Amino acid sequence: MTSPTSQLSATGVSIWLDDLSRERITSGNLQELIDTRDVVGVTTNPTIFAGALSNGASYADQVAELALAGSNVDDAIITITTDDVRDACDVFRPVYDATNGVDGRVSIEVSPDLANDTEGTIAQAKELWATVDRPNAHVKIPATLAGLPAITEAIGSGISVNVTLIFSLERYAAVIDAYLAGLEQAKAAGHDLSQIHSVASFFVSRVDSEVDKRLKAVGTDDATALLSKAGVANARLAFELFERKFAEQRATELVEAGANVQRPLWASTGVKDPSLPDTLYVTELAASGTVNTMPEKTLEATFDHAVVAGDAVTGAYADAHAVIDGLAAVGVDFADVTKVLETEGVEKFITSWQELKQTVQDALSSAE
């Protein structure tokens, strides 16, 4: 009998772990998750690295070396995080080779305080890509307005990109356009398009958290009936948009020239409401050609008891549209929801980044 994670993989979903630490790499746990949980990639962010560093004795020797060398906190963070990502890339290299570069991917994020700085984002994306120096890395760039031209420039330079913090369909359409523009630039520059990969990270649970708060404030029966439905509906409509955009001539011509489609990735898939099934954002968003990046708790719940019933997305577009229309009917401004979430998302990562800097600064100071 196959496990639910194997069934999910057979459906065409790539399972990525939303967590990374040096301990996970050196203990063999990462390899174990590849072998036993069908994990084929890893995503990181400042929150994850802040947690890893604050709890990780395995970083002590390197921090001591960096302190001795007189490294400042920003350089130390780049060194520590790129070392982890490079090592994780090496662990995933057989997966990368076996999937022709589609999976076996490890993501590293540009500094969140660059979210509104196009040129700064471009410069750091190039620095991270060169420093990690592995073909199976992904550089994470947020889908802010300033991030869009940075995505195009990075893709155009041959860098594989994980576009993060996408909440609205309007912004997602702009992300796809930024990716296609980057491919056009890469093609003109003579890059091998087949070597450039990208995913578009669409956030799910945070949408429900914000929408449900507003629905509860409305309090009517019609509003209550929509609780915990917006996140899945919004993601399903993102997949509908993905299918439509990549069927258009601009995209199909690039794919015919060797380019890869930019796969939708479901992020923020840990269920925050304890009354909901803990695998909701996995089973309800299963569709071939997607990535689901899961915190370990969600991964283990999926392995243990998820009921995978195949594609849950492509036949559900009408229902998804009805949910979003229903929100408008009860007075929930979904455009405002996604605007608030993007602003909050950037702020949360900046806060985590500051915590990471403080953690590293404290470690450098105590190692001196």
Coordinates of C-alpha atoms in Angstrom, one line a residue:
M1 CA 0.0 0.0 0.0
T2 CA 1.5 3.4 -1.0
S3 CA 1.7 6.3 1.4
P4 CA -0.4 9.4 0.9
T5 CA 2.8 11.4 0.0
S6 CA 3.6 8.8 -2.7
Q7 CA 0.0 9.1 -4.0
L8 CA 0.4 12.9 -4.0
S9 CA 3.6 12.6 -6.0
A10 CA 1.8 10.2 -8.4
T11 CA -0.9 12.9 -8.9
G12 CA 1.9 15.1 -10.2
V13 CA 2.5 17.3 -7.1
S14 CA 6.1 18.0 -6.1
I15 CA 6.5 17.9 -2.3
W16 CA 8.9 20.5 -1.0
L17 CA 9.8 20.9 2.7
D18 CA 9.4 24.5 4.0
D19 CA 12.3 24.2 6.5
L20 CA 16.1 24.0 6.5
S21 CA 18.8 23.9 9.1
R22 CA 22.4 22.7 9.2
E23 CA 21.3 20.0 11.8
R24 CA 18.8 18.7 9.3
I25 CA 21.5 18.4 6.6
T26 CA 24.3 16.9 8.7
S27 CA 22.1 14.5 10.7
G28 CA 20.9 12.8 7.5
N29 CA 17.3 13.9 8.2
L30 CA 17.0 15.7 4.9
Q31 CA 18.0 12.6 3.0
E32 CA 15.6 10.6 5.1
L33 CA 12.7 12.8 4.1
I34 CA 13.7 12.4 0.5
D35 CA 13.8 8.6 0.9
T36 CA 10.6 8.2 3.1
R37 CA 8.4 11.2 2.6
D38 CA 8.8 11.8 -1.2
V39 CA 10.3 15.3 -0.5
V40 CA 11.9 16.6 -3.7
G41 CA 12.9 20.2 -2.7
V42 CA 13.3 22.7 0.1
T43 CA 12.3 26.3 0.6
T44 CA 13.8 28.7 3.2
N45 CA 13.0 32.2 4.4
P46 CA 14.4 34.6 7.0
T47 CA 12.0 33.1 9.7
I48 CA 13.3 29.6 9.1
F49 CA 17.0 30.7 9.2
A50 CA 16.4 32.8 12.4
G51 CA 14.9 29.7 14.1
A52 CA 17.7 27.4 12.9
L53 CA 20.4 29.8 14.0
S54 CA 18.9 30.6 17.4
N55 CA 18.6 26.8 18.2
G56 CA 21.6 25.5 16.4
A57 CA 24.8 24.5 18.1
S58 CA 25.9 23.2 14.8
Y59 CA 26.6 26.9 13.7
A60 CA 28.9 27.7 16.7
D61 CA 32.2 26.8 15.0
Q62 CA 31.5 28.7 11.9
V63 CA 30.3 31.8 13.8
A64 CA 33.5 31.7 15.8
E65 CA 35.6 31.6 12.6
L66 CA 33.6 34.5 11.2
A67 CA 34.0 36.5 14.4
L68 CA 37.8 35.9 14.3
A69 CA 37.9 37.0 10.7
G70 CA 36.1 40.2 11.6
S71 CA 33.0 39.6 9.5
N72 CA 30.1 42.0 9.9
V73 CA 26.6 40.7 10.5
D74 CA 25.4 41.0 6.9
D75 CA 28.4 39.2 5.4
A76 CA 28.1 36.5 8.1
I77 CA 24.4 35.9 7.3
I78 CA 25.2 35.5 3.6
T79 CA 28.1 33.1 4.4
I80 CA 26.1 30.9 6.8
T81 CA 22.9 30.8 4.8
T82 CA 24.5 30.2 1.4
D83 CA 26.6 27.4 2.9
D84 CA 23.5 25.6 4.1
V85 CA 21.7 26.1 0.8
R86 CA 24.7 24.9 -1.1
D87 CA 25.0 21.8 1.0
A88 CA 21.3 21.1 0.7
C89 CA 21.6 21.5 -3.1
D90 CA 24.2 18.8 -3.1
V91 CA 21.9 16.5 -1.1
F92 CA 19.2 17.1 -3.7
R93 CA 21.4 16.8 -6.7
P94 CA 20.3 13.2 -7.6
V95 CA 16.7 14.4 -7.5
Y96 CA 17.6 17.3 -9.8
D97 CA 19.4 15.0 -12.2
A98 CA 16.5 12.5 -12.2
T99 CA 13.8 15.1 -12.9
N100 CA 15.8 16.9 -15.5
G101 CA 16.1 20.0 -13.3
V102 CA 12.5 20.3 -12.5
D103 CA 12.8 19.3 -8.8
G104 CA 15.7 18.9 -6.4
R105 CA 15.5 22.6 -5.8
V106 CA 16.6 24.7 -2.8
S107 CA 15.4 28.3 -2.4
I108 CA 17.2 31.2 -0.7
E109 CA 15.6 34.6 -0.3
V110 CA 16.9 38.0 -0.9
S111 CA 16.9 40.3 2.1
P112 CA 13.3 41.3 2.9
D113 CA 14.3 44.9 3.5
L114 CA 15.0 45.1 -0.3
A115 CA 11.4 44.3 -1.1
N116 CA 10.8 47.9 -2.4
D117 CA 14.3 48.2 -3.9
T118 CA 14.5 46.9 -7.5
E119 CA 18.2 47.5 -8.1
G120 CA 19.2 46.2 -4.6
T121 CA 17.1 43.1 -5.2
I122 CA 18.8 42.5 -8.6
A123 CA 22.3 42.9 -7.2
Q124 CA 21.6 40.5 -4.3
A125 CA 19.9 37.9 -6.4
K126 CA 23.0 37.8 -8.6
E127 CA 25.3 37.7 -5.5
L128 CA 23.3 34.8 -3.9
W129 CA 23.2 32.8 -7.2
A130 CA 26.9 33.2 -7.7
T131 CA 27.8 32.4 -4.1
V132 CA 25.6 29.3 -3.8
D133 CA 26.9 28.3 -7.3
R134 CA 24.6 25.3 -7.8
P135 CA 22.3 24.8 -10.8
N136 CA 19.5 23.5 -8.5
A137 CA 19.3 26.7 -6.4
H138 CA 16.4 29.1 -6.6
V139 CA 16.6 32.7 -5.6
K140 CA 13.4 34.0 -3.9
I141 CA 12.2 37.4 -4.9
P142 CA 9.0 38.9 -3.5
A143 CA 6.2 39.7 -5.9
T144 CA 6.1 43.4 -4.9
L145 CA 5.8 46.1 -7.5
A146 CA 9.5 46.7 -7.1
G147 CA 10.2 43.0 -7.3
L148 CA 8.6 42.5 -10.7
P149 CA 11.4 44.1 -12.8
A150 CA 13.9 42.3 -10.6
I151 CA 12.3 39.0 -11.5
T152 CA 12.6 39.8 -15.2
E153 CA 16.3 40.9 -14.9
A154 CA 17.2 37.8 -12.8
I155 CA 15.5 35.4 -15.3
G156 CA 17.0 37.3 -18.2
S157 CA 20.5 36.7 -16.6
G158 CA 19.9 32.9 -16.4
I159 CA 19.0 32.8 -12.7
S160 CA 16.3 30.4 -11.6
V161 CA 13.8 32.2 -9.4
N162 CA 11.2 31.4 -6.8
V163 CA 8.7 34.3 -6.8
T164 CA 7.3 34.6 -3.3
L165 CA 4.5 36.5 -1.5
I166 CA 1.8 36.3 -4.2
F167 CA -1.7 36.8 -2.9
S168 CA -3.8 38.3 -5.7
L169 CA -4.6 37.1 -9.2
E170 CA -3.8 40.5 -10.6
R171 CA -0.3 40.4 -9.2
Y172 CA 0.1 36.8 -10.2
A173 CA -0.7 37.7 -13.9
A174 CA 2.0 40.4 -13.6
V175 CA 4.5 37.8 -12.2
I176 CA 3.9 35.5 -15.2
D177 CA 4.4 38.4 -17.5
A178 CA 7.7 39.3 -15.7
Y179 CA 8.8 35.7 -16.1
L180 CA 8.0 35.6 -19.8
A181 CA 9.8 38.9 -20.3
G182 CA 12.8 37.5 -18.5
L183 CA 12.8 34.5 -20.8
E184 CA 12.6 36.7 -23.8
Q185 CA 15.7 38.6 -22.6
A186 CA 17.5 35.4 -21.8
K187 CA 16.8 34.0 -25.2
A188 CA 18.1 37.3 -26.8
A189 CA 21.2 37.0 -24.7
G190 CA 21.8 33.4 -25.9
H191 CA 21.0 31.6 -22.6
D192 CA 19.9 28.0 -22.7
L193 CA 16.2 28.5 -21.7
S194 CA 15.9 24.8 -20.7
Q195 CA 18.2 25.5 -17.7
I196 CA 16.1 28.4 -16.3
H197 CA 13.4 27.3 -13.9
S198 CA 10.9 29.2 -11.9
V199 CA 8.0 28.7 -9.4
A200 CA 5.4 31.2 -8.4
S201 CA 4.6 30.9 -4.7
F202 CA 0.9 31.6 -4.0
F203 CA 0.1 31.9 -0.3
V204 CA -3.0 30.1 1.0
S205 CA -3.6 29.9 4.7
R206 CA -2.9 33.6 5.3
V207 CA -5.8 34.4 2.9
D208 CA -8.2 32.4 5.1
S209 CA -7.0 34.0 8.3
E210 CA -7.6 37.5 7.0
V211 CA -10.9 36.7 5.2
D212 CA -12.4 34.7 8.0
K213 CA -11.7 37.6 10.4
R214 CA -13.8 39.8 8.2
L215 CA -16.5 37.3 7.6
K216 CA -16.9 36.8 11.4
A217 CA -17.3 40.6 11.7
V218 CA -20.1 40.5 9.1
G219 CA -21.7 37.6 11.0
T220 CA -24.6 36.8 8.7
D221 CA -25.5 33.2 7.6
D222 CA -24.2 34.0 4.1
A223 CA -20.9 35.2 5.5
T224 CA -20.5 32.2 7.9
A225 CA -21.1 29.8 5.0
L226 CA -18.0 31.2 3.3
L227 CA -15.6 30.6 6.3
S228 CA -12.3 28.9 5.4
K229 CA -13.1 28.7 1.7
A230 CA -11.3 31.8 0.3
G231 CA -7.7 30.4 0.5
V232 CA -8.4 27.3 -1.6
A233 CA -10.7 29.2 -4.0
N234 CA -8.1 31.9 -4.7
A235 CA -5.4 29.3 -5.3
R236 CA -7.6 27.3 -7.6
L237 CA -8.3 30.4 -9.6
A238 CA -4.5 31.0 -9.7
F239 CA -4.2 27.6 -11.4
E240 CA -6.9 28.5 -13.9
L241 CA -5.0 31.7 -14.7
F242 CA -1.7 29.7 -15.0
E243 CA -3.3 27.3 -17.5
R244 CA -4.7 30.2 -19.5
K245 CA -1.6 32.3 -19.6
F246 CA 0.7 29.5 -20.6
A247 CA -1.6 28.5 -23.4
E248 CA -1.2 31.9 -25.0
Q249 CA 1.1 32.4 -28.0
R250 CA 3.8 34.4 -26.1
A251 CA 4.3 31.5 -23.7
T252 CA 3.9 28.6 -26.1
E253 CA 6.6 30.1 -28.5
L254 CA 9.0 30.3 -25.6
V255 CA 8.2 26.7 -24.5
E256 CA 8.8 25.5 -28.0
A257 CA 12.2 27.3 -27.9
G258 CA 13.1 25.1 -24.8
A259 CA 11.7 27.2 -21.9
N260 CA 10.0 25.7 -18.9
V261 CA 6.6 26.8 -17.6
Q262 CA 6.7 28.6 -14.3
R263 CA 5.0 26.2 -12.0
P264 CA 2.5 27.3 -9.4
L265 CA 3.6 26.6 -5.8
W266 CA 1.3 26.5 -2.8
A267 CA 2.9 28.2 0.1
S268 CA 1.7 28.9 3.6
T269 CA 0.0 25.5 3.7
G270 CA 0.1 24.9 7.4
V271 CA -3.5 25.0 8.7
K272 CA -3.9 27.8 11.3
D273 CA -7.5 27.0 12.3
P274 CA -7.5 23.9 14.6
S275 CA -11.1 23.2 13.6
L276 CA -10.1 22.5 10.0
P277 CA -8.5 19.3 8.6
D278 CA -4.7 19.6 9.0
T279 CA -4.1 18.5 5.4
L280 CA -6.7 20.9 3.9
Y281 CA -4.3 22.9 1.8
V282 CA -2.7 19.8 0.5
T283 CA -5.5 17.5 -0.6
E284 CA -7.8 20.4 -1.8
L285 CA -5.0 21.8 -4.0
A286 CA -3.7 18.6 -5.5
A287 CA -3.0 19.1 -9.3
S288 CA -0.4 17.9 -11.7
G289 CA 2.3 20.4 -12.3
T290 CA 2.1 22.1 -8.9
V291 CA 4.5 22.3 -6.0
N292 CA 3.3 22.1 -2.4
T293 CA 5.8 23.4 0.1
M294 CA 4.9 22.1 3.6
P295 CA 6.2 22.8 7.1
E296 CA 7.3 19.5 8.6
K297 CA 4.1 19.2 10.8
T298 CA 2.0 19.4 7.6
L299 CA 4.3 17.0 5.8
E300 CA 3.9 14.4 8.6
A301 CA 0.1 14.9 8.8
T302 CA 0.0 14.3 5.0
F303 CA 2.1 11.2 5.2
D304 CA 0.1 9.9 8.2
H305 CA -3.5 10.4 7.1
A306 CA -4.2 12.6 4.1
V307 CA -6.8 11.2 1.7
V308 CA -5.5 12.0 -1.8
A309 CA -8.3 11.8 -4.3
G310 CA -6.4 13.0 -7.4
D311 CA -6.8 16.4 -9.1
A312 CA -8.9 18.6 -6.8
V313 CA -8.3 21.8 -8.8
T314 CA -9.1 21.8 -12.5
G315 CA -12.7 20.7 -12.1
A316 CA -13.5 23.2 -9.4
Y317 CA -13.1 26.6 -11.1
A318 CA -16.8 27.4 -11.1
D319 CA -17.1 26.8 -7.4
A320 CA -14.0 28.9 -6.8
H321 CA -15.4 31.8 -8.7
A322 CA -18.7 31.4 -6.7
V323 CA -16.7 31.7 -3.4
I324 CA -14.9 34.9 -4.5
D325 CA -18.2 36.4 -5.8
G326 CA -19.9 35.4 -2.5
L327 CA -17.3 37.4 -0.6
A328 CA -18.1 40.5 -2.6
A329 CA -21.8 39.9 -2.0
V330 CA -21.4 40.0 1.8
G331 CA -19.1 43.0 1.7
V332 CA -15.6 41.6 1.9
D333 CA -13.3 43.6 -0.3
F334 CA -11.0 40.9 -1.6
A335 CA -8.6 43.4 -3.3
D336 CA -8.1 45.0 0.1
V337 CA -7.5 41.6 1.7
T338 CA -4.7 40.8 -0.7
K339 CA -3.2 44.3 -0.4
V340 CA -3.1 44.0 3.4
L341 CA -1.6 40.5 3.2
E342 CA 1.2 41.6 0.9
T343 CA 2.1 44.6 3.2
E344 CA 2.0 42.3 6.3
G345 CA 4.0 39.6 4.5
V346 CA 6.8 41.9 3.7
E347 CA 6.7 43.4 7.3
K348 CA 6.8 39.9 8.9
F349 CA 9.8 38.9 6.9
I350 CA 11.6 42.1 7.7
T351 CA 10.9 41.5 11.4
S352 CA 12.3 38.0 11.0
W353 CA 15.3 39.4 9.2
Q354 CA 16.0 41.8 12.0
E355 CA 15.7 38.9 14.5
L356 CA 18.1 36.9 12.3
K357 CA 20.6 39.8 12.3
Q358 CA 20.3 40.2 16.0
T359 CA 20.8 36.4 16.6
V360 CA 24.0 36.4 14.4
Q361 CA 25.2 39.7 15.9
D362 CA 24.9 38.2 19.4
A363 CA 26.6 35.0 18.3
L364 CA 29.5 37.0 16.7
S365 CA 29.9 39.1 19.8
S366 CA 29.9 36.2 22.2
A367 CA 32.4 34.3 20.0
E368 CA 34.9 37.2 20.0

